[in-house]
Amino acid sequence: MTGRERILAMLEGRDVDHLPLMPITMMFAADLVGVKYGDYARNGEVLAEAQLRVAEAFGFDYVSAISDPAREAADCGAAIQWFEDQPPAVDESQALLQHPEDLLHLAIPDPLGDGRMHDRVKAISLLKERAGRDRIVEGWVEGPIAEAADLRGINHIMMDFFEQPGFVRDLFDFVIEMELAFAQAQKDAGADLMGVGDAAASLVGPQLYEEFVWPAEKRLVDGLHAMGLNV
């Protein structure tokens, strides 16, 4: 079986010759090709080349466009801190949504508008062209609370659950619409599988998760499935 056949078979519940090999290799891939991680995250061509080479060297069943969680926030206008050899990060001291009303003036960025989102789309196109016949191509979007924290700041969003719950729901609505548009652009470029990063969900308790986060995550995943994407 090819890696692509193996992953699709597993997702469909069919027998496979062995479990798919799908490790996340962001910094490892950059190290393998001798580039600094800052360059890997900035340049989709560098990312694609590193992913292709690490997949070929170790027999991975997929290639992935994941690099860092700051792409969507950057295109929204957030301040990003760049580092030579580690992932870029949102500068929370200059959070884009300093006040809840700032959301009213925030536009969803064009995922094909030559920003960081577009760079990921271009990377997926390269990965699909060079590996898509034999390997699954994975895209990536941020989940509701992770992206909300990138735009608002993690400490503020945690307080907002209690002090401004309506704003949290409105922000989640914005995030879901943005991420589905981003996912569609990645699918159109060749992504078969969509990863979702929402680690910040682990910071809330069961009550907040069930009331706010779970419904938003479900809407996002349902939207991805409706596009025909595996998640």
XYZ file of C-alpha atoms in Angstrom:
231
model
C 0.000 0.000 0.000
C 1.115 3.559 -0.555
C 1.000 5.924 2.390
C -2.047 7.586 0.879
C -3.867 4.274 0.469
C -2.916 3.240 3.994
C -4.255 6.394 5.681
C -7.474 6.451 3.672
C -8.089 2.779 4.410
C -7.601 3.317 8.126
C -9.965 6.319 8.132
C -12.579 4.224 6.349
C -12.212 1.347 8.795
C -10.634 -1.016 6.269
C -7.701 -3.337 6.890
C -4.191 -1.909 6.516
C -0.825 -3.622 6.236
C 0.426 -1.594 9.200
C -0.556 1.545 11.066
C 0.153 4.787 9.182
C 3.299 6.703 10.104
C 2.315 10.349 10.599
C 4.648 12.127 13.052
C 4.671 15.927 13.321
C 8.158 16.907 12.177
C 8.265 20.683 11.956
C 11.601 21.536 13.579
C 13.021 18.087 12.836
C 12.305 18.606 9.132
C 13.975 22.017 9.162
C 17.021 20.584 10.904
C 17.195 17.726 8.400
C 17.571 20.107 5.455
C 19.810 22.536 7.343
C 17.527 25.577 7.535
C 16.623 27.770 10.483
C 13.084 27.324 11.700
C 12.285 30.981 11.132
C 12.922 30.411 7.417
C 10.842 27.215 7.461
C 7.866 29.112 8.914
C 8.248 32.126 6.596
C 8.660 30.348 3.268
C 6.264 27.713 1.970
C 8.793 26.492 -0.593
C 11.314 25.775 2.164
C 8.626 24.061 4.255
C 7.499 21.891 1.345
C 11.038 20.840 0.446
C 11.808 19.920 4.059
C 8.564 17.943 4.412
C 9.213 16.043 1.203
C 12.744 15.145 2.178
C 11.913 14.010 5.701
C 8.992 11.921 4.424
C 11.200 10.250 1.843
C 14.062 9.676 4.287
C 11.923 7.981 6.938
C 9.074 6.513 4.914
C 6.318 8.698 6.321
C 2.826 8.236 4.932
C 2.004 11.925 4.800
C 3.389 15.423 4.479
C 2.073 18.372 6.463
C 1.899 22.147 6.153
C 1.783 22.768 9.915
C 4.397 25.255 11.093
C 3.082 27.586 13.795
C -0.198 28.983 15.143
C 0.371 32.606 14.119
C -0.618 32.572 10.444
C -4.267 33.589 10.761
C -3.566 36.129 13.499
C -0.781 37.673 11.423
C -3.112 38.176 8.470
C -5.711 39.715 10.787
C -3.077 42.306 11.744
C -1.735 40.931 15.030
C 1.804 41.769 16.132
C 4.041 38.743 15.566
C 7.366 38.022 17.238
C 9.852 36.303 14.944
C 12.769 34.178 16.064
C 15.675 32.699 14.168
C 15.251 29.100 15.222
C 11.894 28.634 16.902
C 8.280 29.186 15.845
C 6.931 32.736 15.551
C 4.478 33.775 18.248
C 1.730 36.316 18.729
C 2.816 39.228 20.922
C 0.062 39.155 23.541
C 1.251 42.418 25.077
C -0.086 44.006 21.892
C -3.152 41.797 21.450
C -5.179 42.787 18.414
C -8.497 42.805 20.291
C -7.598 45.018 23.208
C -11.297 45.753 23.678
C -14.273 43.552 22.751
C -15.676 46.247 20.486
C -12.540 45.962 18.343
C -14.053 42.793 16.911
C -16.689 44.910 15.143
C -13.966 46.398 12.951
C -12.022 43.194 12.271
C -12.366 41.781 8.765
C -11.757 38.158 7.855
C -8.529 38.074 5.837
C -8.377 36.637 2.340
C -6.552 33.274 2.562
C -5.286 33.937 -0.977
C -4.224 37.505 -0.265
C -0.439 36.959 -0.290
C -0.187 36.861 3.491
C 0.943 34.045 5.762
C -2.242 32.094 5.153
C -1.570 32.192 1.426
C 1.979 30.999 2.033
C 0.567 27.830 3.636
C -1.799 27.368 0.700
C 1.158 27.634 -1.685
C 3.071 25.053 0.359
C 0.144 22.643 0.107
C 0.014 23.107 -3.648
C 3.702 22.166 -3.880
C 3.248 19.172 -1.586
C 0.269 17.953 -3.591
C 2.161 18.294 -6.859
C 5.212 16.399 -5.681
C 3.832 13.892 -3.163
C 0.059 13.780 -3.476
C -0.085 10.605 -5.534
C 1.605 8.486 -2.856
C 1.171 10.441 0.371
C -1.636 12.263 2.143
C -1.269 16.051 2.234
C -2.298 17.618 5.541
C -3.361 21.231 5.937
C -3.814 23.021 9.233
C -6.145 25.522 10.913
C -6.445 26.839 14.432
C -9.367 25.869 16.642
C -11.852 28.292 18.221
C -10.252 28.955 21.596
C -6.671 28.795 20.311
C -7.316 31.438 17.662
C -9.479 33.500 20.006
C -6.558 33.549 22.443
C -4.204 34.625 19.657
C -6.438 37.580 18.828
C -7.554 38.555 22.326
C -4.791 37.219 24.598
C -5.053 34.036 26.645
C -5.585 35.783 29.986
C -8.274 38.079 28.616
C -10.219 35.315 26.885
C -10.261 33.260 30.074
C -11.796 36.185 31.954
C -14.189 36.864 29.085
C -15.879 33.510 29.614
C -17.205 34.890 32.896
C -17.391 38.629 32.265
C -18.383 38.842 28.580
C -19.780 35.502 27.414
C -21.610 37.102 24.471
C -18.341 38.478 23.151
C -16.725 35.036 23.398
C -19.489 33.544 21.268
C -19.184 36.341 18.735
C -15.411 35.857 18.595
C -15.820 32.112 18.130
C -18.241 32.822 15.261
C -15.599 35.023 13.619
C -12.908 32.392 14.100
C -15.000 29.556 12.684
C -15.901 31.562 9.575
C -12.251 32.497 9.049
C -10.933 28.977 9.593
C -13.471 27.396 7.260
C -12.484 29.847 4.517
C -8.822 29.050 5.175
C -9.541 25.316 5.121
C -11.415 25.598 1.834
C -8.456 27.376 0.244
C -6.147 24.618 1.472
C -8.492 21.910 0.209
C -8.661 23.589 -3.193
C -4.846 23.565 -3.260
C -4.722 19.828 -2.600
C -5.116 19.139 1.133
C -6.785 15.796 1.879
C -6.654 16.006 5.653
C -7.077 19.003 7.936
C -5.349 19.199 11.292
C -6.894 21.461 13.937
C -4.856 22.982 16.745
C -6.872 23.875 19.838
C -4.595 23.068 22.767
C -5.880 26.068 24.725
C -9.089 24.084 25.241
C -7.164 22.091 27.847
C -7.050 25.192 30.050
C -10.801 25.329 30.728
C -12.830 23.070 32.966
C -15.633 20.738 31.886
C -18.429 23.279 32.407
C -16.863 25.984 30.242
C -15.790 23.429 27.692
C -19.281 21.996 27.311
C -20.957 25.425 27.242
C -18.588 27.319 24.938
C -15.768 25.332 23.398
C -17.318 21.999 22.451
C -20.191 23.529 20.409
C -17.718 25.751 18.538
C -15.292 22.913 17.870
C -18.155 20.750 16.618
C -19.300 23.470 14.218
C -15.774 23.760 12.869
C -15.305 20.010 12.435
C -18.770 19.612 10.915
C -17.892 22.352 8.423
C -14.631 20.625 7.519
C -16.428 17.332 7.007
C -19.016 19.085 4.816
C -16.132 20.160 2.554
C -15.133 16.523 2.167
C -12.050 16.852 4.365
C -10.836 14.222 6.801
C -10.015 15.752 10.197
